[in-house]
PDB file of C-alpha atoms in Angstrom:
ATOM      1  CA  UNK A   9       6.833 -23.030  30.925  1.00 37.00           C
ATOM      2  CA  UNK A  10       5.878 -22.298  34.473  1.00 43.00           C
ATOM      3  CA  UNK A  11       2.082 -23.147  35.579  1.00 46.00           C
ATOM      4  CA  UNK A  12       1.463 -19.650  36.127  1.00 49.00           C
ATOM      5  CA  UNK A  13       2.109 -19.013  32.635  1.00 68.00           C
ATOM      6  CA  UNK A  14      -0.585 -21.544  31.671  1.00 80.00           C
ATOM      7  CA  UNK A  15      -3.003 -20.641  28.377  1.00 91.00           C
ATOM      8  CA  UNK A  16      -6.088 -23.339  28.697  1.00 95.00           C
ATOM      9  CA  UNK A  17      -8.578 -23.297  25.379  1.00 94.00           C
ATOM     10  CA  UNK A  18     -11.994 -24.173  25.238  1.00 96.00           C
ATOM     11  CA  UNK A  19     -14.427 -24.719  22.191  1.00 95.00           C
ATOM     12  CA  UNK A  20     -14.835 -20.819  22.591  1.00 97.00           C
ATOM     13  CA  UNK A  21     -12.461 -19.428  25.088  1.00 97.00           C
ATOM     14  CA  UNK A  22      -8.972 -19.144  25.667  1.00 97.00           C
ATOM     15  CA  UNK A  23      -7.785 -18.845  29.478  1.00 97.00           C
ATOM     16  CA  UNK A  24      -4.498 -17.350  29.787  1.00 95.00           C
ATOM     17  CA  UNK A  25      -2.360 -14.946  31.985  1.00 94.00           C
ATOM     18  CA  UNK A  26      -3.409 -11.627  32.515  1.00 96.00           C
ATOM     19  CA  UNK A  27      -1.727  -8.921  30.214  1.00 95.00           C
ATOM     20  CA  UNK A  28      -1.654  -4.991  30.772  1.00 95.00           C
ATOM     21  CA  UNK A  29      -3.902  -4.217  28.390  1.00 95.00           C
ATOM     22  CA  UNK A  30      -7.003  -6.412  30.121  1.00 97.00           C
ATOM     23  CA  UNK A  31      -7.286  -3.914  33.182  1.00 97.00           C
ATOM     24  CA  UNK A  32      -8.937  -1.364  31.056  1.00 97.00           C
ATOM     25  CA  UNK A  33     -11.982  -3.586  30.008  1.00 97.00           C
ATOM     26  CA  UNK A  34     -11.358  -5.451  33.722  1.00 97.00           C
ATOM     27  CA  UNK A  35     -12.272  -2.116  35.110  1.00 98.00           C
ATOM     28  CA  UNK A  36     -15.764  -1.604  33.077  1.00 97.00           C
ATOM     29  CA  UNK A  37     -16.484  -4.877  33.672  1.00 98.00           C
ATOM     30  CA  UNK A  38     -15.884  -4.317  37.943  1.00 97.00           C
ATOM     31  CA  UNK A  39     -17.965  -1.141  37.886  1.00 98.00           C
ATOM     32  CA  UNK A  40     -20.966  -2.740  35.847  1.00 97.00           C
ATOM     33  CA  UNK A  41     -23.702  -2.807  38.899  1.00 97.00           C
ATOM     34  CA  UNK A  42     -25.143  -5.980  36.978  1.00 96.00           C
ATOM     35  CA  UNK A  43     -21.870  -7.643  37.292  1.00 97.00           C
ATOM     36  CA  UNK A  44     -21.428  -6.832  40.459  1.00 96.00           C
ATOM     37  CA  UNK A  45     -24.952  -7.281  42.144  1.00 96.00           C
ATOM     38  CA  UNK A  46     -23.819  -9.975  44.614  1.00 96.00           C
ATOM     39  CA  UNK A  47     -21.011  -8.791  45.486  1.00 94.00           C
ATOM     40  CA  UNK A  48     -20.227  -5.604  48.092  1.00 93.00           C
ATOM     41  CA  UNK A  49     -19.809  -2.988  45.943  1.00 94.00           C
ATOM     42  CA  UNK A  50     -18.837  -1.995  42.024  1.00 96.00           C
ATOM     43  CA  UNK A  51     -15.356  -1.077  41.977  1.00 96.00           C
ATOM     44  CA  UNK A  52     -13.444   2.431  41.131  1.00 97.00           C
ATOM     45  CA  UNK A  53     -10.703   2.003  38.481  1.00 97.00           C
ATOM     46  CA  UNK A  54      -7.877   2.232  41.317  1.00 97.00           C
ATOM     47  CA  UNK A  55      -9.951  -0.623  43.179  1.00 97.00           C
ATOM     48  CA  UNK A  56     -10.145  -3.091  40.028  1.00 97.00           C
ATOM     49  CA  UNK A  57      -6.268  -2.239  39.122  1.00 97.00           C
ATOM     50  CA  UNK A  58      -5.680  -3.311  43.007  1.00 97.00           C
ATOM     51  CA  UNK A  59      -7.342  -6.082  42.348  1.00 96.00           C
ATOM     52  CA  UNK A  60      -5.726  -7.461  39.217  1.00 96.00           C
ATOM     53  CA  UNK A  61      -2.082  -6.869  41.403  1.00 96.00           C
ATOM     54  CA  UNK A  62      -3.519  -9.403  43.516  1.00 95.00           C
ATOM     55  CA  UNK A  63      -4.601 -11.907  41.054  1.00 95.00           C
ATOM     56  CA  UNK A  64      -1.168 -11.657  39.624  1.00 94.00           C
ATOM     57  CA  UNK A  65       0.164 -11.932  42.899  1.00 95.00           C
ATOM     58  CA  UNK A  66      -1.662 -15.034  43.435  1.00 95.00           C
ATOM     59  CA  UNK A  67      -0.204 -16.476  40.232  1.00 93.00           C
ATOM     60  CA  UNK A  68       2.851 -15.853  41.261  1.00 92.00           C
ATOM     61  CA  UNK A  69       2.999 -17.417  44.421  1.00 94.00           C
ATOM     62  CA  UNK A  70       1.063 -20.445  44.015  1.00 94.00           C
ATOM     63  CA  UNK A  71       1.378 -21.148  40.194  1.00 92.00           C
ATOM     64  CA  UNK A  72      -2.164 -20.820  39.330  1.00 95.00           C
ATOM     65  CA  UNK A  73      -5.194 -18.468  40.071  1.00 95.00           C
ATOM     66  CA  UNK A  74      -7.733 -16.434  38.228  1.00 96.00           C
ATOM     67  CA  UNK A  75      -7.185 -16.482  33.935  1.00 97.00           C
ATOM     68  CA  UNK A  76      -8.390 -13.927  32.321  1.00 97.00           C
ATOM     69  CA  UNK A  77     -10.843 -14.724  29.551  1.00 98.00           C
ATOM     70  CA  UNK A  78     -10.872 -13.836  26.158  1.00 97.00           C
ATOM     71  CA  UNK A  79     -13.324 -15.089  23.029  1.00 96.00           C
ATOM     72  CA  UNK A  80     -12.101 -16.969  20.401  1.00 93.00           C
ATOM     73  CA  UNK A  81     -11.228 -16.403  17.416  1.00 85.00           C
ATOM     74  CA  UNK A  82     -11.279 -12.270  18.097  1.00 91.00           C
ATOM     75  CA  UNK A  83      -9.300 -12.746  21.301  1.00 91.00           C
ATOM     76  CA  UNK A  84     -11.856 -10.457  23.022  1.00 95.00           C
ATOM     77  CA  UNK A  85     -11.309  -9.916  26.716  1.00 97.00           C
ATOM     78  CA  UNK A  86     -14.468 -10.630  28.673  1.00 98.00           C
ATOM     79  CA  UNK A  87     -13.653 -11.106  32.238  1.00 98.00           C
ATOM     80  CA  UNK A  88     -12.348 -13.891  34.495  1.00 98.00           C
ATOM     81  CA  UNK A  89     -12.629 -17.624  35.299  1.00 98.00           C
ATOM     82  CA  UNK A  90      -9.993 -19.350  37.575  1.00 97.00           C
ATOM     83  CA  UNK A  91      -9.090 -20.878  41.127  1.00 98.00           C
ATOM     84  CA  UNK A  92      -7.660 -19.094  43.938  1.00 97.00           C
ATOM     85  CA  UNK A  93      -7.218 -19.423  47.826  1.00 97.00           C
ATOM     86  CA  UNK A  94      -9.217 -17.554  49.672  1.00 96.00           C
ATOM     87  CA  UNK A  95      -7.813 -15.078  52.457  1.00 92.00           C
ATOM     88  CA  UNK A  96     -10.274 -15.387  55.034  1.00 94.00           C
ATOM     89  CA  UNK A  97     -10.856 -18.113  57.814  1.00 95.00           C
ATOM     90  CA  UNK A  98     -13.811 -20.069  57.969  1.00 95.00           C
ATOM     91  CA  UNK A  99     -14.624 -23.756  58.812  1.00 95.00           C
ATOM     92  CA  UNK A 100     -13.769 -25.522  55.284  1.00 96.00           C
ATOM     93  CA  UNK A 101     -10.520 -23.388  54.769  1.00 96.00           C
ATOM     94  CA  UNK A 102      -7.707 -23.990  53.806  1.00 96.00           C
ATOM     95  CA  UNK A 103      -9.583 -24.571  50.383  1.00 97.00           C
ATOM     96  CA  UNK A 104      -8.832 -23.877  46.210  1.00 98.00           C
ATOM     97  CA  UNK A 105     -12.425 -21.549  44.987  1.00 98.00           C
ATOM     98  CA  UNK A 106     -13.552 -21.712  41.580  1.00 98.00           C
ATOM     99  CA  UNK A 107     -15.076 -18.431  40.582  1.00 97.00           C
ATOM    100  CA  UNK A 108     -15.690 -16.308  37.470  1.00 98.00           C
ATOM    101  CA  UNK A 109     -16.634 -12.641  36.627  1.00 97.00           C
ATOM    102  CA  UNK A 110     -17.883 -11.980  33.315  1.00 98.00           C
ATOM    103  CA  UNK A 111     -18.871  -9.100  31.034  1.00 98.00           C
ATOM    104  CA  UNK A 112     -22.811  -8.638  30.834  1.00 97.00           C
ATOM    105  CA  UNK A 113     -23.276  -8.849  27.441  1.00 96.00           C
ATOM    106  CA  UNK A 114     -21.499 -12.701  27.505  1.00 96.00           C
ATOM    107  CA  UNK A 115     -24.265 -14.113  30.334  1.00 96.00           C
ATOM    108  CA  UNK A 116     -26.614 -16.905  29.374  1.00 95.00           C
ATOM    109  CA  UNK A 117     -24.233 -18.066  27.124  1.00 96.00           C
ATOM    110  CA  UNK A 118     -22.656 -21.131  28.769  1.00 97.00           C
ATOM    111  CA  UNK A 119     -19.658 -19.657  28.768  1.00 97.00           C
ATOM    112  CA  UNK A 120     -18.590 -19.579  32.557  1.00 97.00           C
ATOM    113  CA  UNK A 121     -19.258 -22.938  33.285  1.00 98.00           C
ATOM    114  CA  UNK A 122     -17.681 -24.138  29.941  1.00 98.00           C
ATOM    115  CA  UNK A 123     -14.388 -22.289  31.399  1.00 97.00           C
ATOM    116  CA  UNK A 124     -15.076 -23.357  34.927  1.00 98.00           C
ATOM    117  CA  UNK A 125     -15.079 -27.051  33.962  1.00 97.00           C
ATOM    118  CA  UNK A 126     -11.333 -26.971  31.820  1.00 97.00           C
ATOM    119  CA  UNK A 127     -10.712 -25.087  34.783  1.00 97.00           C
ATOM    120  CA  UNK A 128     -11.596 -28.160  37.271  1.00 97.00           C
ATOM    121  CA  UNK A 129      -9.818 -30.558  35.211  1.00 96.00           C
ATOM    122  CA  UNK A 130      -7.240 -28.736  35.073  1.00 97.00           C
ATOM    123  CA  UNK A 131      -7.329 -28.252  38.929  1.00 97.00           C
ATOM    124  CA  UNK A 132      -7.944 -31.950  39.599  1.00 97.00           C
ATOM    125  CA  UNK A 133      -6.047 -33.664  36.889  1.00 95.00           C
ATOM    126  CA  UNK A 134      -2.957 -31.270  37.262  1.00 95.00           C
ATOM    127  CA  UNK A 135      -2.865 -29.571  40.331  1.00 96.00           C
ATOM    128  CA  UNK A 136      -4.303 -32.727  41.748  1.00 96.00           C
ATOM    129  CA  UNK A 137      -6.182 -30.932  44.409  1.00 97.00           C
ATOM    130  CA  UNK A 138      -8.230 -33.599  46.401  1.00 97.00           C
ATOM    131  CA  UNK A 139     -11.297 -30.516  46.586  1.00 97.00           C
ATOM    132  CA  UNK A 140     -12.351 -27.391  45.012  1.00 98.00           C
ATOM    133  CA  UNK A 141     -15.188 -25.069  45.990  1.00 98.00           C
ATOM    134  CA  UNK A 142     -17.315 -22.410  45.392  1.00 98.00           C
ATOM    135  CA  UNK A 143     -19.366 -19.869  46.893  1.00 98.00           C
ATOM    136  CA  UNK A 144     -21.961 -16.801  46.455  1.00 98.00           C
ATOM    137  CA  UNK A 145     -25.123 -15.219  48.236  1.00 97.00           C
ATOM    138  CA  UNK A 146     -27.790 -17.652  48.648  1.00 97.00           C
ATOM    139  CA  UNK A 147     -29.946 -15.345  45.964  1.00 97.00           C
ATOM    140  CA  UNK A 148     -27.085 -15.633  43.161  1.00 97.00           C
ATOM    141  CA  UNK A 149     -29.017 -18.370  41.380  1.00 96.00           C
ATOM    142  CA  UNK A 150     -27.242 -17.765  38.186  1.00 96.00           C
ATOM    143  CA  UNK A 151     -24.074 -18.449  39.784  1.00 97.00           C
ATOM    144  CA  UNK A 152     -25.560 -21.726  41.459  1.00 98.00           C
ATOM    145  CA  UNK A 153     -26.799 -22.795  38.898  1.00 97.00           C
ATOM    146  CA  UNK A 154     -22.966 -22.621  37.523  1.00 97.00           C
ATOM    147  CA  UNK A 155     -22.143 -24.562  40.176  1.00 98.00           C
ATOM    148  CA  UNK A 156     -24.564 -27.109  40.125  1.00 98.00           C
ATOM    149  CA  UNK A 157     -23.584 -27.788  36.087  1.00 97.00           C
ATOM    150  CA  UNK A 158     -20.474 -28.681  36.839  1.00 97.00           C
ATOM    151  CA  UNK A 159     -21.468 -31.402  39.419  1.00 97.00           C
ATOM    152  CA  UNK A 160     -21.183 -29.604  42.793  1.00 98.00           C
ATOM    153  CA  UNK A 161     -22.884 -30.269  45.574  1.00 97.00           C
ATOM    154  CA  UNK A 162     -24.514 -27.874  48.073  1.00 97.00           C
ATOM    155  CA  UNK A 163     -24.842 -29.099  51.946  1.00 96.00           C
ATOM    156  CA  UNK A 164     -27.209 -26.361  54.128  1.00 96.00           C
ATOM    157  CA  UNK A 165     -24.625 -27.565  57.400  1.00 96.00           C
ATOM    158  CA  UNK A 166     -21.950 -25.944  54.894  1.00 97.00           C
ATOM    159  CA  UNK A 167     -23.214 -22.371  54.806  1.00 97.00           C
ATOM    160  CA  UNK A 168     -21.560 -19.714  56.574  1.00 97.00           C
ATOM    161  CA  UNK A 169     -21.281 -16.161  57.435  1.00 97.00           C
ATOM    162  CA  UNK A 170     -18.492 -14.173  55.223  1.00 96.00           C
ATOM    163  CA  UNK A 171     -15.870 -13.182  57.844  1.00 96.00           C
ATOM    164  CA  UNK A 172     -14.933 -10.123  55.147  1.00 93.00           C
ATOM    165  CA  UNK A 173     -18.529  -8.894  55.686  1.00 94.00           C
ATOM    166  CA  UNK A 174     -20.009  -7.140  58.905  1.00 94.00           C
ATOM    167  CA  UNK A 175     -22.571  -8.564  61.021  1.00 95.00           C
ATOM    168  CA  UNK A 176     -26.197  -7.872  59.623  1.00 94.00           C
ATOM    169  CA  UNK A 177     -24.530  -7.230  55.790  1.00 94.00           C
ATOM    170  CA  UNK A 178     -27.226  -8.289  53.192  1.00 94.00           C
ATOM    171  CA  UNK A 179     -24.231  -9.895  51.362  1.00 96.00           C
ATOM    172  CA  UNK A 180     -22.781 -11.897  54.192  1.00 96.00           C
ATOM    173  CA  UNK A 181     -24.999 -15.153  54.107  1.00 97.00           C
ATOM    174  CA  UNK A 182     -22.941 -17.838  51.746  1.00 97.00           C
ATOM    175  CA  UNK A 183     -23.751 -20.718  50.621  1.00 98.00           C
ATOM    176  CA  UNK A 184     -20.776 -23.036  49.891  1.00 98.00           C
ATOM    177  CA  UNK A 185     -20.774 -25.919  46.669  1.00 98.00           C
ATOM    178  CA  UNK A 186     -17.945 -28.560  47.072  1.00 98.00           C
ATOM    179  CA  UNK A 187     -16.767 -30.717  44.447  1.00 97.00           C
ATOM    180  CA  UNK A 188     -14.205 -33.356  45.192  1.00 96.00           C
ATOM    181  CA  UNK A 189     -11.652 -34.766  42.881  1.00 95.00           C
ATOM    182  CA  UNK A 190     -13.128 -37.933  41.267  1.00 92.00           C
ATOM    183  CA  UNK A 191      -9.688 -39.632  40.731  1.00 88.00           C
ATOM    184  CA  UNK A 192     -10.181 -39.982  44.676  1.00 83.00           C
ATOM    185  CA  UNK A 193     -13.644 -41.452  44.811  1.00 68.00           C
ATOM    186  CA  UNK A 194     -12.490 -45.287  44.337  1.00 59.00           C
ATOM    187  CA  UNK A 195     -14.748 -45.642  42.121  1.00 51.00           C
ATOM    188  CA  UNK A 196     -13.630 -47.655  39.318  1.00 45.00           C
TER     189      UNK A 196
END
């Protein structure tokens, strides 16, 4: 089996490739303000379809990316959780980003960062990536708090501007979370 074609499990998830069928619910989950609140805008159906091309084009070319999500045991889509290289320049890129995007109705649940830390040992212990990242608004605090769980660490010399954004963009403040592989620390 290729990497792409990974499935990762989880006491309650399952992380595996996306199928056609997930861009329906993908779509309602893109145009849910909630969801969305941090990031520019909720998407149209033609927008979140674009979008899932690229996160299958991202599989493709660099053997892993964004999973989509589903519950277990009803194999329930609910959204995303996965790594991915971000497009844009900025002073700590190249980089691997952890991020998720979740239905509403499966917040506060511990669910994201229980996917987001098979996730990270998948992307240390297998990829072997030396660092992965994350990043959001500075007023995300749900999504920090994410972050924080799984043992990143925020540095205020780290923030940036998002080079995706325009200049004076309430969105384009970021704060960036590192988290570096711990087989590398020499500890041990």
């Amino acid at each position: 089996m290729r990497r792409n074609e990974l499935t990762l499990a989880t006491e309650r998830l399952i992380l595996r490739q996306w199928k056609t069928s997930d861009r329906e619910a993908f779509a309602r989950i893109s145009a849910d303000p909630r969801v969305m609140e941090f990031l520019p805008a909720v998407l149209s159906r033609q927008e979140s379809d674009k979008l899932c091309d690229r996160i299958e084009a991202h599989l493709e070319q660099h053997g892993f990316g964004v999973y989509a999500v589903e519950t277990r045991p009803n194999s329930l889509f609910i959204g995303f959780i996965g790594l991915s290289v971000p497009a844009f320049q900025a002073h700590f890129t190249p980089c691997v980003e952890i991020g998720w995007r979740l239905a509403f109705e499966y917040w506060g649940r511990g669910l994201a960062t229980e996917g987001a830390r098979t996730v990270m040992r998948y992307g240390f212990e297998s990829l072997q990536l030396d660092e992965i990242v994350s990043f959001t608004v500075p007023s995300n605090v749900r999504s920090r708090r994410i972050m924080q769980k799984l043992g990143m660490t925020h540095a205020a010399a780290d923030d940036f501007d998002h080079p995706g954004l325009p200049p004076g963009h309430p969105l384009r403040r970021h704060v960036l979370y590192r988290s570096a592989n711990p087989a590398n620390s020499g500890i041990g």
